[in-house]
Each structure stands twice: as C-alpha cells, then as structure tokens.
CSV table of C-alpha atoms and ligand atoms in Angstrom, one decimal:
chain,number,residue,atom,x,y,z
A,1,UNK,CA,-4.9,-17.4,-19.6
A,2,UNK,CA,-2.6,-19.5,-17.4
A,3,UNK,CA,0.6,-18.1,-15.9
A,4,UNK,CA,2.5,-20.7,-17.9
A,5,UNK,CA,1.7,-18.9,-21.2
A,6,UNK,CA,3.5,-15.8,-20.0
A,7,UNK,CA,6.9,-17.3,-20.2
A,8,UNK,CA,7.7,-17.8,-16.5
A,9,UNK,CA,9.9,-20.6,-15.4
A,10,UNK,CA,8.5,-23.9,-14.0
A,11,UNK,CA,9.9,-23.0,-10.6
A,12,UNK,CA,7.9,-19.8,-10.6
A,13,UNK,CA,4.8,-21.4,-11.9
A,14,UNK,CA,5.0,-23.9,-9.0
A,15,UNK,CA,5.6,-21.0,-6.5
A,16,UNK,CA,2.5,-19.2,-7.9
A,17,UNK,CA,0.4,-22.3,-7.4
A,18,UNK,CA,1.7,-22.6,-3.9
A,19,UNK,CA,0.6,-19.1,-3.2
A,20,UNK,CA,-2.8,-19.8,-4.7
A,21,UNK,CA,-2.3,-17.5,-7.6
A,22,UNK,CA,-4.3,-19.5,-10.1
A,23,UNK,CA,-4.6,-16.9,-13.0
A,24,UNK,CA,-2.7,-13.8,-13.8
A,25,UNK,CA,-4.6,-10.6,-13.0
A,26,UNK,CA,-5.0,-8.2,-16.0
A,27,UNK,CA,-2.0,-6.0,-15.1
A,28,UNK,CA,0.1,-9.2,-14.8
A,29,UNK,CA,-1.0,-10.4,-18.2
A,30,UNK,CA,0.3,-7.2,-19.8
A,31,UNK,CA,3.2,-6.3,-17.5
A,32,UNK,CA,5.0,-9.7,-17.3
A,33,UNK,CA,5.8,-10.2,-21.0
A,34,UNK,CA,6.6,-6.5,-21.5
A,35,UNK,CA,9.1,-6.4,-18.6
A,36,UNK,CA,10.6,-9.7,-19.6
A,37,UNK,CA,11.3,-8.1,-23.0
A,38,UNK,CA,13.1,-5.4,-21.1
A,39,UNK,CA,10.6,-2.7,-22.1
A,40,UNK,CA,9.9,0.3,-19.9
A,41,UNK,CA,6.4,0.2,-18.4
A,42,UNK,CA,4.1,2.8,-17.1
A,43,UNK,CA,1.4,1.1,-15.0
A,44,UNK,CA,-1.5,3.1,-13.8
A,45,UNK,CA,-2.9,0.8,-11.2
A,46,UNK,CA,-4.0,0.7,-7.6
A,47,UNK,CA,-2.9,-1.5,-4.8
A,48,UNK,CA,-5.0,-4.6,-5.0
A,49,UNK,CA,-4.6,-4.8,-8.8
A,50,UNK,CA,-1.7,-7.3,-8.4
A,51,UNK,CA,0.9,-4.8,-9.6
A,52,UNK,CA,3.6,-6.1,-7.2
A,53,UNK,CA,3.7,-9.6,-8.6
A,54,UNK,CA,3.3,-8.0,-12.0
A,55,UNK,CA,6.8,-6.6,-11.8
A,56,UNK,CA,8.4,-9.0,-9.2
A,57,UNK,CA,8.0,-12.1,-11.3
A,58,UNK,CA,9.5,-10.8,-14.6
A,59,UNK,CA,12.3,-9.0,-12.7
A,60,UNK,CA,13.2,-12.3,-11.1
A,61,UNK,CA,13.1,-14.0,-14.5
A,62,UNK,CA,15.4,-11.4,-16.0
A,63,UNK,CA,17.8,-11.6,-13.1
A,64,UNK,CA,18.5,-15.3,-13.6
A,65,UNK,CA,22.1,-15.9,-14.6
A,66,UNK,CA,23.0,-12.4,-13.6
A,67,UNK,CA,22.8,-12.5,-9.8
A,68,UNK,CA,26.5,-12.0,-9.1
A,69,UNK,CA,27.0,-8.5,-7.6
A,70,UNK,CA,30.3,-6.8,-7.2
A,71,UNK,CA,31.1,-4.9,-4.1
A,72,UNK,CA,27.6,-3.8,-2.9
A,73,UNK,CA,26.4,-2.9,-6.4
A,74,UNK,CA,22.7,-3.9,-6.5
A,75,UNK,CA,21.0,-5.1,-9.7
A,76,UNK,CA,17.5,-3.9,-9.1
A,77,UNK,CA,16.3,-0.8,-7.2
A,78,UNK,CA,12.7,-0.4,-6.1
A,79,UNK,CA,11.8,3.0,-4.7
A,80,UNK,CA,8.7,3.1,-2.5
A,81,UNK,CA,7.1,5.9,-0.4
A,82,UNK,CA,6.7,4.1,3.0
A,83,UNK,CA,8.4,1.5,5.2
A,84,UNK,CA,5.3,-0.6,5.2
A,85,UNK,CA,5.3,-0.8,1.4
A,86,UNK,CA,9.0,-1.5,1.4
A,87,UNK,CA,8.5,-4.5,3.7
A,88,UNK,CA,5.5,-5.7,1.7
A,89,UNK,CA,7.3,-5.6,-1.7
A,90,UNK,CA,10.4,-7.2,-0.3
A,91,UNK,CA,8.3,-10.0,1.0
A,92,UNK,CA,6.9,-10.7,-2.4
A,93,UNK,CA,10.5,-10.8,-3.9
A,94,UNK,CA,11.6,-13.1,-1.1
A,95,UNK,CA,8.6,-15.4,-1.5
A,96,UNK,CA,9.1,-15.9,-5.3
A,97,UNK,CA,12.8,-15.4,-5.3
A,98,UNK,CA,13.1,-18.3,-2.8
A,99,UNK,CA,11.6,-20.6,-5.3
A,100,UNK,CA,14.3,-20.1,-7.9
A,101,UNK,CA,17.3,-22.3,-8.3
A,102,UNK,CA,19.7,-19.4,-8.2
A,103,UNK,CA,20.0,-17.5,-4.9
A,104,UNK,CA,18.6,-13.9,-5.1
A,105,UNK,CA,19.1,-11.6,-2.1
A,106,UNK,CA,16.5,-9.0,-1.4
A,107,UNK,CA,16.6,-6.3,1.2
A,108,UNK,CA,14.2,-3.6,2.3
A,109,UNK,CA,15.7,-0.4,3.8
A,110,UNK,CA,13.8,2.5,5.2
A,111,UNK,CA,14.3,5.3,7.7
A,112,UNK,CA,13.1,5.5,11.3
A,113,UNK,CA,15.3,2.5,12.3
A,114,UNK,CA,19.0,2.4,12.9
A,115,UNK,CA,21.2,2.4,9.8
A,116,UNK,CA,24.0,0.1,10.9
A,117,UNK,CA,22.2,-3.3,10.6
A,118,UNK,CA,21.1,-2.2,7.1
A,119,UNK,CA,24.6,-1.3,6.1
A,120,UNK,CA,25.8,-4.7,7.1
A,121,UNK,CA,23.0,-6.5,5.5
A,122,UNK,CA,23.6,-4.8,2.2
A,123,UNK,CA,26.5,-7.1,1.3
A,124,UNK,CA,25.6,-9.2,-1.7
A,125,UNK,CA,22.1,-7.7,-2.2
A,126,UNK,CA,20.6,-8.1,-5.7
A,127,UNK,CA,17.3,-6.4,-5.2
A,128,UNK,CA,17.0,-3.4,-3.0
A,129,UNK,CA,13.6,-2.0,-2.0
A,130,UNK,CA,14.1,1.4,-0.4
A,131,UNK,CA,12.5,4.7,0.7
A,132,UNK,CA,14.3,7.6,-1.0
A,133,UNK,CA,15.7,9.3,2.1
A,134,UNK,CA,17.3,6.3,3.6
A,135,UNK,CA,18.7,5.1,0.3
A,136,UNK,CA,20.6,8.4,-0.1
A,137,UNK,CA,22.0,8.1,3.4
A,138,UNK,CA,23.2,4.6,2.5
A,139,UNK,CA,24.7,5.7,-0.8
A,140,UNK,CA,26.5,8.5,1.0
A,141,UNK,CA,27.9,6.1,3.5
A,142,UNK,CA,29.1,3.9,0.5
A,143,UNK,CA,27.1,1.0,1.9
A,144,UNK,CA,25.5,0.5,-1.5
A,145,UNK,CA,26.1,1.5,-5.1
A,146,UNK,CA,23.4,2.1,-7.7
A,147,UNK,CA,25.5,2.9,-10.7
A,148,UNK,CA,25.1,-0.6,-12.2
A,149,UNK,CA,21.4,-1.2,-11.8
A,150,UNK,CA,19.6,-2.8,-14.6
A,151,UNK,CA,16.1,-2.1,-13.5
A,152,UNK,CA,14.5,0.8,-11.6
A,153,UNK,CA,11.0,0.5,-10.2
A,154,UNK,CA,9.1,3.4,-8.8
A,155,UNK,CA,6.1,2.0,-6.9
A,156,UNK,CA,3.3,4.4,-5.9
A,157,UNK,CA,5.1,7.2,-7.6
A,158,UNK,CA,2.3,9.6,-7.0
A,159,UNK,CA,2.5,9.0,-3.3
A,160,UNK,CA,6.2,9.4,-3.3
A,161,UNK,CA,5.8,12.8,-5.0
A,162,UNK,CA,3.0,13.8,-2.6
A,163,UNK,CA,5.1,12.9,0.3
A,164,UNK,CA,7.8,15.4,-0.8
A,165,UNK,CA,10.4,13.0,-2.1
A,166,UNK,CA,10.9,14.9,-5.3
A,167,UNK,CA,14.3,16.2,-4.5
A,168,UNK,CA,15.6,12.9,-3.2
A,169,UNK,CA,14.3,11.1,-6.3
A,170,UNK,CA,16.1,13.5,-8.6
A,171,UNK,CA,19.3,13.1,-6.7
A,172,UNK,CA,19.0,9.3,-7.0
A,173,UNK,CA,18.2,9.4,-10.7
A,174,UNK,CA,21.4,11.2,-11.3
A,175,UNK,CA,23.4,8.3,-9.8
A,176,UNK,CA,21.8,5.7,-12.0
A,177,UNK,CA,23.3,4.4,-15.2
A,178,UNK,CA,21.8,5.9,-18.4
A,179,UNK,CA,21.0,2.6,-19.9
A,180,UNK,CA,18.5,0.8,-17.7
A,181,UNK,CA,15.0,-0.5,-17.6
A,182,UNK,CA,12.4,1.8,-15.9
A,183,UNK,CA,9.1,0.7,-14.5
A,184,UNK,CA,6.8,3.2,-13.0
A,185,UNK,CA,3.6,2.4,-11.1
A,186,UNK,CA,1.2,5.0,-9.9
A,187,UNK,CA,-2.5,5.0,-8.8
A,188,UNK,CA,-3.1,8.3,-10.5
A,189,UNK,CA,-1.6,10.1,-13.5
A,190,UNK,CA,-1.3,13.7,-12.4
A,191,UNK,CA,1.0,16.4,-13.7
A,192,UNK,CA,3.8,15.5,-11.3
A,193,UNK,CA,3.8,11.9,-12.3
A,194,UNK,CA,3.6,12.8,-15.9
A,195,UNK,CA,6.7,15.0,-15.5
A,196,UNK,CA,8.6,12.1,-13.9
A,197,UNK,CA,7.4,9.8,-16.8
A,198,UNK,CA,8.8,12.2,-19.3
A,199,UNK,CA,12.2,12.3,-17.5
A,200,UNK,CA,12.7,8.6,-17.0
A,201,UNK,CA,10.6,6.4,-19.2
A,202,UNK,CA,11.7,5.5,-22.8
A,203,UNK,CA,8.9,4.6,-25.1
A,204,UNK,CA,7.0,2.8,-22.4
A,205,UNK,CA,4.3,0.1,-22.6
A,206,UNK,CA,1.4,1.9,-21.0
A,207,UNK,CA,-0.9,-0.3,-18.9
A,208,UNK,CA,-4.0,1.3,-17.4
A,209,UNK,CA,-6.1,-0.8,-15.0
A,210,UNK,CA,-9.2,1.0,-14.0
A,211,UNK,CA,-10.5,0.5,-10.5
A,212,UNK,CA,-12.8,-2.3,-11.0
A,213,UNK,CA,-16.4,-1.4,-10.7
A,214,UNK,CA,-17.1,-4.9,-9.5
A,215,UNK,CA,-14.7,-4.6,-6.6
A,216,UNK,CA,-16.3,-1.3,-5.7
A,217,UNK,CA,-19.8,-2.8,-5.8
A,218,UNK,CA,-18.6,-5.5,-3.3
A,219,UNK,CA,-18.2,-2.8,-0.6
A,220,UNK,CA,-21.4,-2.1,1.2
A,221,UNK,CA,-21.3,1.5,2.5
A,222,UNK,CA,-23.2,2.8,5.4
A,223,UNK,CA,-23.1,6.2,7.2
A,224,UNK,CA,-24.3,7.2,10.6
A,225,UNK,CA,-25.3,10.8,11.5
A,226,UNK,CA,-23.9,11.2,15.0
A,227,UNK,CA,-22.8,14.0,17.3
A,228,UNK,CA,-19.1,14.4,17.9
A,229,UNK,CA,-19.5,13.3,21.6
A,230,UNK,CA,-21.4,10.2,20.7
A,231,UNK,CA,-18.9,8.9,18.1
A,232,UNK,CA,-17.1,6.9,20.8
A,233,UNK,CA,-20.2,5.1,22.2
A,234,UNK,CA,-21.5,4.5,18.6
A,235,UNK,CA,-18.2,3.0,17.6
A,236,UNK,CA,-18.2,0.6,20.5
A,237,UNK,CA,-21.9,-0.2,19.8
A,238,UNK,CA,-21.0,-1.1,16.2
A,239,UNK,CA,-18.0,-3.2,17.1
A,240,UNK,CA,-19.8,-5.1,19.8
A,241,UNK,CA,-23.2,-5.6,18.3
A,242,UNK,CA,-21.7,-6.6,14.9
A,243,UNK,CA,-19.1,-8.8,16.7
A,244,UNK,CA,-16.4,-7.3,14.6
A,245,UNK,CA,-13.3,-9.5,14.7
A,246,UNK,CA,-11.2,-7.4,12.3
A,247,UNK,CA,-11.8,-3.8,11.8
A,248,UNK,CA,-9.6,-0.9,10.6
A,249,UNK,CA,-10.6,2.5,12.0
A,250,UNK,CA,-9.4,5.7,10.4
A,251,UNK,CA,-8.9,9.0,12.2
A,252,UNK,CA,-7.5,12.2,10.8
A,253,UNK,CA,-4.8,12.8,13.3
A,254,UNK,CA,-2.2,10.9,15.3
A,255,UNK,CA,-3.7,12.4,18.5
A,256,UNK,CA,-7.1,11.1,17.7
A,257,UNK,CA,-5.9,7.7,16.7
A,258,UNK,CA,-4.2,7.2,20.1
A,259,UNK,CA,-7.3,8.7,21.8
A,260,UNK,CA,-9.8,6.4,20.1
A,261,UNK,CA,-7.6,3.3,20.7
A,262,UNK,CA,-7.2,4.3,24.4
A,263,UNK,CA,-11.0,4.7,24.9
A,264,UNK,CA,-11.7,1.4,23.2
A,265,UNK,CA,-9.2,-0.4,25.5
A,266,UNK,CA,-10.8,1.3,28.6
A,267,UNK,CA,-14.1,-0.1,27.5
A,268,UNK,CA,-12.8,-3.6,27.1
A,269,UNK,CA,-12.2,-3.7,23.4
A,270,UNK,CA,-8.7,-4.9,22.3
A,271,UNK,CA,-7.3,-2.1,20.1
A,272,UNK,CA,-4.0,-0.6,19.1
A,273,UNK,CA,-3.1,2.6,17.1
A,274,UNK,CA,-0.7,2.8,14.2
A,275,UNK,CA,0.7,6.1,12.9
A,276,UNK,CA,3.8,8.0,12.0
A,277,UNK,CA,4.7,8.8,15.6
A,278,UNK,CA,5.0,5.1,16.5
A,279,UNK,CA,8.4,3.4,16.3
A,280,UNK,CA,9.0,1.2,13.4
A,281,UNK,CA,9.0,-1.8,15.7
A,282,UNK,CA,5.6,-0.9,17.1
A,283,UNK,CA,4.2,-0.4,13.7
A,284,UNK,CA,5.4,-3.7,12.3
A,285,UNK,CA,4.2,-5.5,15.4
A,286,UNK,CA,0.7,-3.8,15.4
A,287,UNK,CA,0.3,-4.7,11.7
A,288,UNK,CA,1.4,-8.3,12.2
A,289,UNK,CA,-1.0,-8.8,15.0
A,290,UNK,CA,-3.8,-7.2,13.1
A,291,UNK,CA,-3.2,-9.2,10.0
A,292,UNK,CA,-3.0,-12.5,12.0
A,293,UNK,CA,-6.2,-11.8,13.7
A,294,UNK,CA,-4.6,-11.5,17.2
A,295,UNK,CA,-5.6,-7.8,17.4
A,296,UNK,CA,-9.2,-7.2,16.3
A,297,UNK,CA,-9.1,-3.4,16.1
A,298,UNK,CA,-6.4,-1.2,14.5
A,299,UNK,CA,-6.8,2.6,14.6
A,300,UNK,CA,-4.9,4.3,11.9
A,301,UNK,CA,-4.2,7.6,10.2
A,302,UNK,CA,-4.2,7.8,6.5
A,303,UNK,CA,-0.5,6.8,6.5
A,304,UNK,CA,-1.4,3.2,6.0
A,305,UNK,CA,-4.5,3.5,4.0
A,306,UNK,CA,-2.6,3.1,0.8
A,307,UNK,CA,0.0,0.5,-0.1
A,308,UNK,CA,-0.7,-1.9,2.7
A,309,UNK,CA,-2.2,-5.1,1.7
A,310,UNK,CA,-4.6,-6.6,4.1
A,311,UNK,CA,-6.6,-9.2,2.4
A,312,UNK,CA,-10.3,-9.9,3.2
A,313,UNK,CA,-10.7,-7.1,5.6
A,314,UNK,CA,-14.4,-7.3,6.5
A,315,UNK,CA,-14.8,-3.8,8.1
A,316,UNK,CA,-13.4,-0.3,7.7
A,317,UNK,CA,-14.8,2.5,9.9
A,318,UNK,CA,-14.2,6.2,9.2
A,319,UNK,CA,-14.2,7.6,12.7
A,320,UNK,CA,-13.4,10.9,10.9
A,321,UNK,CA,-13.6,11.6,7.2
A,322,UNK,CA,-10.4,12.2,5.3
A,323,UNK,CA,-10.0,15.5,3.6
A,324,UNK,CA,-9.8,14.2,0.1
A,325,UNK,CA,-12.4,12.0,-1.6
A,326,UNK,CA,-9.6,10.1,-3.1
A,327,UNK,CA,-8.4,9.1,0.3
A,328,UNK,CA,-11.9,8.0,1.2
A,329,UNK,CA,-11.9,5.7,-1.8
A,330,UNK,CA,-8.5,4.3,-0.8
A,331,UNK,CA,-9.6,3.8,2.7
A,332,UNK,CA,-12.7,1.8,1.9
A,333,UNK,CA,-10.8,0.0,-0.9
A,334,UNK,CA,-9.3,-2.1,1.9
A,335,UNK,CA,-12.5,-4.0,2.0
A,336,UNK,CA,-14.4,-5.9,-0.5
A,337,UNK,CA,-11.4,-7.1,-2.4
A,338,UNK,CA,-10.7,-10.4,-4.0
A,339,UNK,CA,-14.3,-11.6,-4.1
A,340,UNK,CA,-14.9,-11.1,-0.4
A,341,UNK,CA,-17.5,-8.7,0.6
A,342,UNK,CA,-16.7,-5.9,3.1
A,343,UNK,CA,-18.4,-3.1,4.8
A,344,UNK,CA,-17.3,0.5,5.1
A,345,UNK,CA,-19.0,2.6,7.8
A,346,UNK,CA,-18.6,6.4,8.2
A,347,UNK,CA,-19.4,8.3,11.3
A,348,UNK,CA,-20.6,11.7,10.2
A,349,UNK,CA,-20.8,14.6,12.6
A,350,UNK,CA,-23.0,17.6,11.7
A,351,UNK,CA,-19.8,19.5,10.7
A,352,UNK,CA,-18.8,16.6,8.3
A,353,UNK,CA,-22.2,16.4,6.6
A,354,UNK,CA,-21.4,18.8,3.8
A,355,UNK,CA,-18.0,17.2,3.2
A,356,UNK,CA,-19.5,13.7,3.0
A,357,UNK,CA,-21.9,14.9,0.3
A,358,UNK,CA,-18.9,16.1,-1.7
A,359,UNK,CA,-17.2,12.8,-1.3
A,360,UNK,CA,-20.2,10.8,-2.4
A,361,UNK,CA,-20.6,13.1,-5.4
A,362,UNK,CA,-17.0,12.5,-6.4
A,363,UNK,CA,-17.4,8.8,-5.9
A,364,UNK,CA,-20.6,8.7,-7.9
A,365,UNK,CA,-22.4,6.7,-5.3
A,366,UNK,CA,-24.9,7.6,-2.6
A,367,UNK,CA,-24.4,6.0,0.8
A,368,UNK,CA,-27.4,4.9,2.9
A,369,UNK,CA,-27.5,7.1,6.0
A,370,UNK,CA,-28.8,6.1,9.5
A,371,UNK,CA,-29.6,8.6,12.2
A,372,UNK,CA,-27.9,7.4,15.4
A,373,UNK,CA,-30.4,9.2,17.5
A,374,UNK,CA,-32.7,6.2,17.1
A,375,UNK,CA,-30.0,3.9,18.5
A,376,UNK,CA,-29.9,3.3,22.2
A,377,UNK,CA,-26.2,3.9,23.1
A,378,UNK,CA,-26.7,3.5,26.8
A,379,UNK,CA,-24.0,1.3,28.3
A,380,UNK,CA,-21.6,1.6,25.4
B,401,LIG,P1,-1.0,-5.8,-5.0
B,401,LIG,O1,-1.9,-5.0,-5.9
B,401,LIG,O2,0.3,-6.1,-5.7
B,401,LIG,O3,-0.8,-5.2,-3.7
B,401,LIG,O4,-1.7,-7.3,-4.8
B,401,LIG,C1,-2.9,-7.4,-4.2
B,401,LIG,C2,-3.1,-8.8,-3.6
B,401,LIG,O5,-3.5,-9.7,-4.6
B,401,LIG,C3,-1.9,-9.4,-2.9
B,401,LIG,O6,-2.4,-9.9,-1.7
B,401,LIG,C4,-1.5,-10.5,-3.8
B,401,LIG,O7,-1.0,-11.6,-3.0
B,401,LIG,C5,-2.7,-10.9,-4.5
B,401,LIG,N1,-2.5,-11.4,-5.8
B,401,LIG,C6,-1.7,-10.8,-6.8
B,401,LIG,N2,-1.8,-11.5,-7.9
B,401,LIG,C7,-2.6,-12.5,-7.8
B,401,LIG,C8,-3.1,-13.6,-8.6
B,401,LIG,N3,-2.8,-13.7,-9.9
B,401,LIG,N4,-4.0,-14.5,-8.1
B,401,LIG,C9,-4.3,-14.3,-6.8
B,401,LIG,N5,-3.9,-13.4,-5.9
B,401,LIG,C10,-3.1,-12.5,-6.4
C-alpha cells in the first residue's frame, strides 16, 4: 500500500519520499486515516513501530487551513515523558511541516533548561511538544494557553505514568477544552494506562502493533559470565577486538555510567556518559555526536533506553542488567531494527546469573553464554 492511498497531500508524499519512507508501516496504515477522520486513537506500539509519523502526518493534514493561532493559544498539544523524546517528536513535525505550503510552527519545551527563551519562542506556536511539568509552569506564567487545542497526543503514556507525571497530567487535562481529539500511544497497556484511556478517549480506534518477532530475531544476543572486577577489561576487549564503531552501553546507575566512561577514556577509548545528572546541553551534544558517529561509545542509564531513536545501532552492551525484563527488551531493541542486524551483549556477574535467567525466561529466548575465564584479558 503506498502512502498516496492514505489521503495525504502531494507535498507530504514528496517529503516522505525525500525521507526515504517508501511504504507506510502497519501502524501508519491504520492511524493515518483514523486520525484524519478526527477519531480518537489508542495505539499500543513501541518506539520503532513508526508511531511518530503515524500521528504527525495526519495532524499536519488536519491543521491545514487552521494554522492561525490567537494570542499564544496552541492548536495541538503533544505530551511526552522526556526531553529527548520531546526533541525527537518536534523534529519529525518540523521535517514534515516544513514541506507544507502553509507555515506550521512547532516548539518543544521541557524542564532542566531556562524557561525564558521558551516563553519567548511560544509566540505563534501551532504544535507544542512538552513534558508535563514544564508545560504547567508555562501555562501558569501565561506564556501559553491550551484551552483551544483541537488535538491532544499522549506519547509513551505508560512511561509518563511510571515517571510520576500522573498529577501533572490530570491538572493539564482539566485545562483542555471538552471537545477535542485524543490520541494515546503506549508501549504497554497496564492498569494505569487503561484508567487514562477511560478518562480521555472517546470511542477510540484501537491499534495494536505487536513487537515484531522478525525484528527480535534480527538481534543476536550473547552473554559473558564475568567477575565484577573483570567487567571493565572485558568491555574494552570486546570494543577493541570487535572494532566497535558505535556502541551503546547500559549501566544501572548514574555513578556507574560516569565511572565506566571515565575508565574507557583512560584506556584510550573515546566515550561519553549520558544520564539525568547531565545538563540538557551536555545530553543533546552527547546524543548528537553519538548519532553522527563522532563519538563511538555512549554510556547510558535506562533514561534513554526508550523513546530515543537511533537507527542502525550495531551494538548494545549491558554492563549491568536492568531490574526489569521489560527494560532489557527495550535496551536491546535499539539494535536490529529496520532490517539491519545488531548484537546485544550482556556482561553477567555471578550475582546477576539468576536474574539473567529470569529475564531470558520472560523473553522466551535463551542467550548463548560464554565464560570469560577462557579469554585472555591481559593488557585490556
Ligand atoms: P518511531 O517508532 O516513530 O520512533 O519511528 C522509528 C523509525 O522509523 C524512525 O527513525 C523513523 O524515521 C522511521 N520510519 C517511520 N516510518 C517509516 C516508514 N514508513 N518508512 C521508513 N522509515 C520509517
């Protein structure tokens, strides 16, 4: 099915071709016509499914002819859990919005950076992508009004709830007009998400995209049994002997992320850490350099394991296991997407053995294990 059959305008069809989007992904095939018909949508889909373009394109179509905003009243509100997702989503709006004849202004706002430039930039904004806390601050300061929005999007609603944004979200819902379109996307459908659905969605079109088994099979998984003190040398051995040019390493704490990145640098491996204690500027820059290939190694906490789209990531290494099997799947889901194979490697200390078995059981897949005792780590 070509994009053209979904009712998108020629300008958007051309922009899609320019972005090498040749065919709509399943979620887009279903979401685009439904959203263009002004239906509410409940999308159960992961990052990587193409959900962003699935709502961005029809929202842009619906906005045509209605882009005049009065006095800082935005037309569309997209709520997201993290700054990174805010930036990523706004980029998609800007890319496709820029292709339209009518000018559409998109802005991403999030906490952790100064509020004044955001207040000023809010003039004339049509599409606002925001994290809940900062949005409330901006509303309070009367820098933006949400009482006229036509469409509300909750992206990664499950994560927003997990991150404790429930109260902020309820406060925001109260400020929205009763009559509006609601689009809710979530990787999982737990009780919390269901409750939100019941509050905000009106007779929604339900779209469920299962994590594709094919994609999962593209990821080759490997585990190394290794003592805690040998994790550092083994990590360097793996990076150097595999000549890894782009690898995302996960740790379970901010302290450990910094520590692993430091040790790599001391051993001549270019690496940087990204986590919640870094300034927004440092996070953006680290991610940009990593995506562009300038920085080969990024050490991260689970903060960025969801929501951030890095295409064709060849390697993910779990320096430490995440607590939840779901997070493990999200972490390794960074690799092996879009028909490019990837490798996910886990370094398993004796204390983590049992937990790794639980993860594998949940995943329904057994990972080949290698005993690092047989590897000569001397000099690494
Ligand atoms: P998302 O799930 O929205 O984060 O999208 C995952 C990735 O797929 C992004 O890098 C998109 O640029 C890409 N993408 C989305 N839709 C398509 C499509 N129809 N064809 C090719 N790539 C796409």
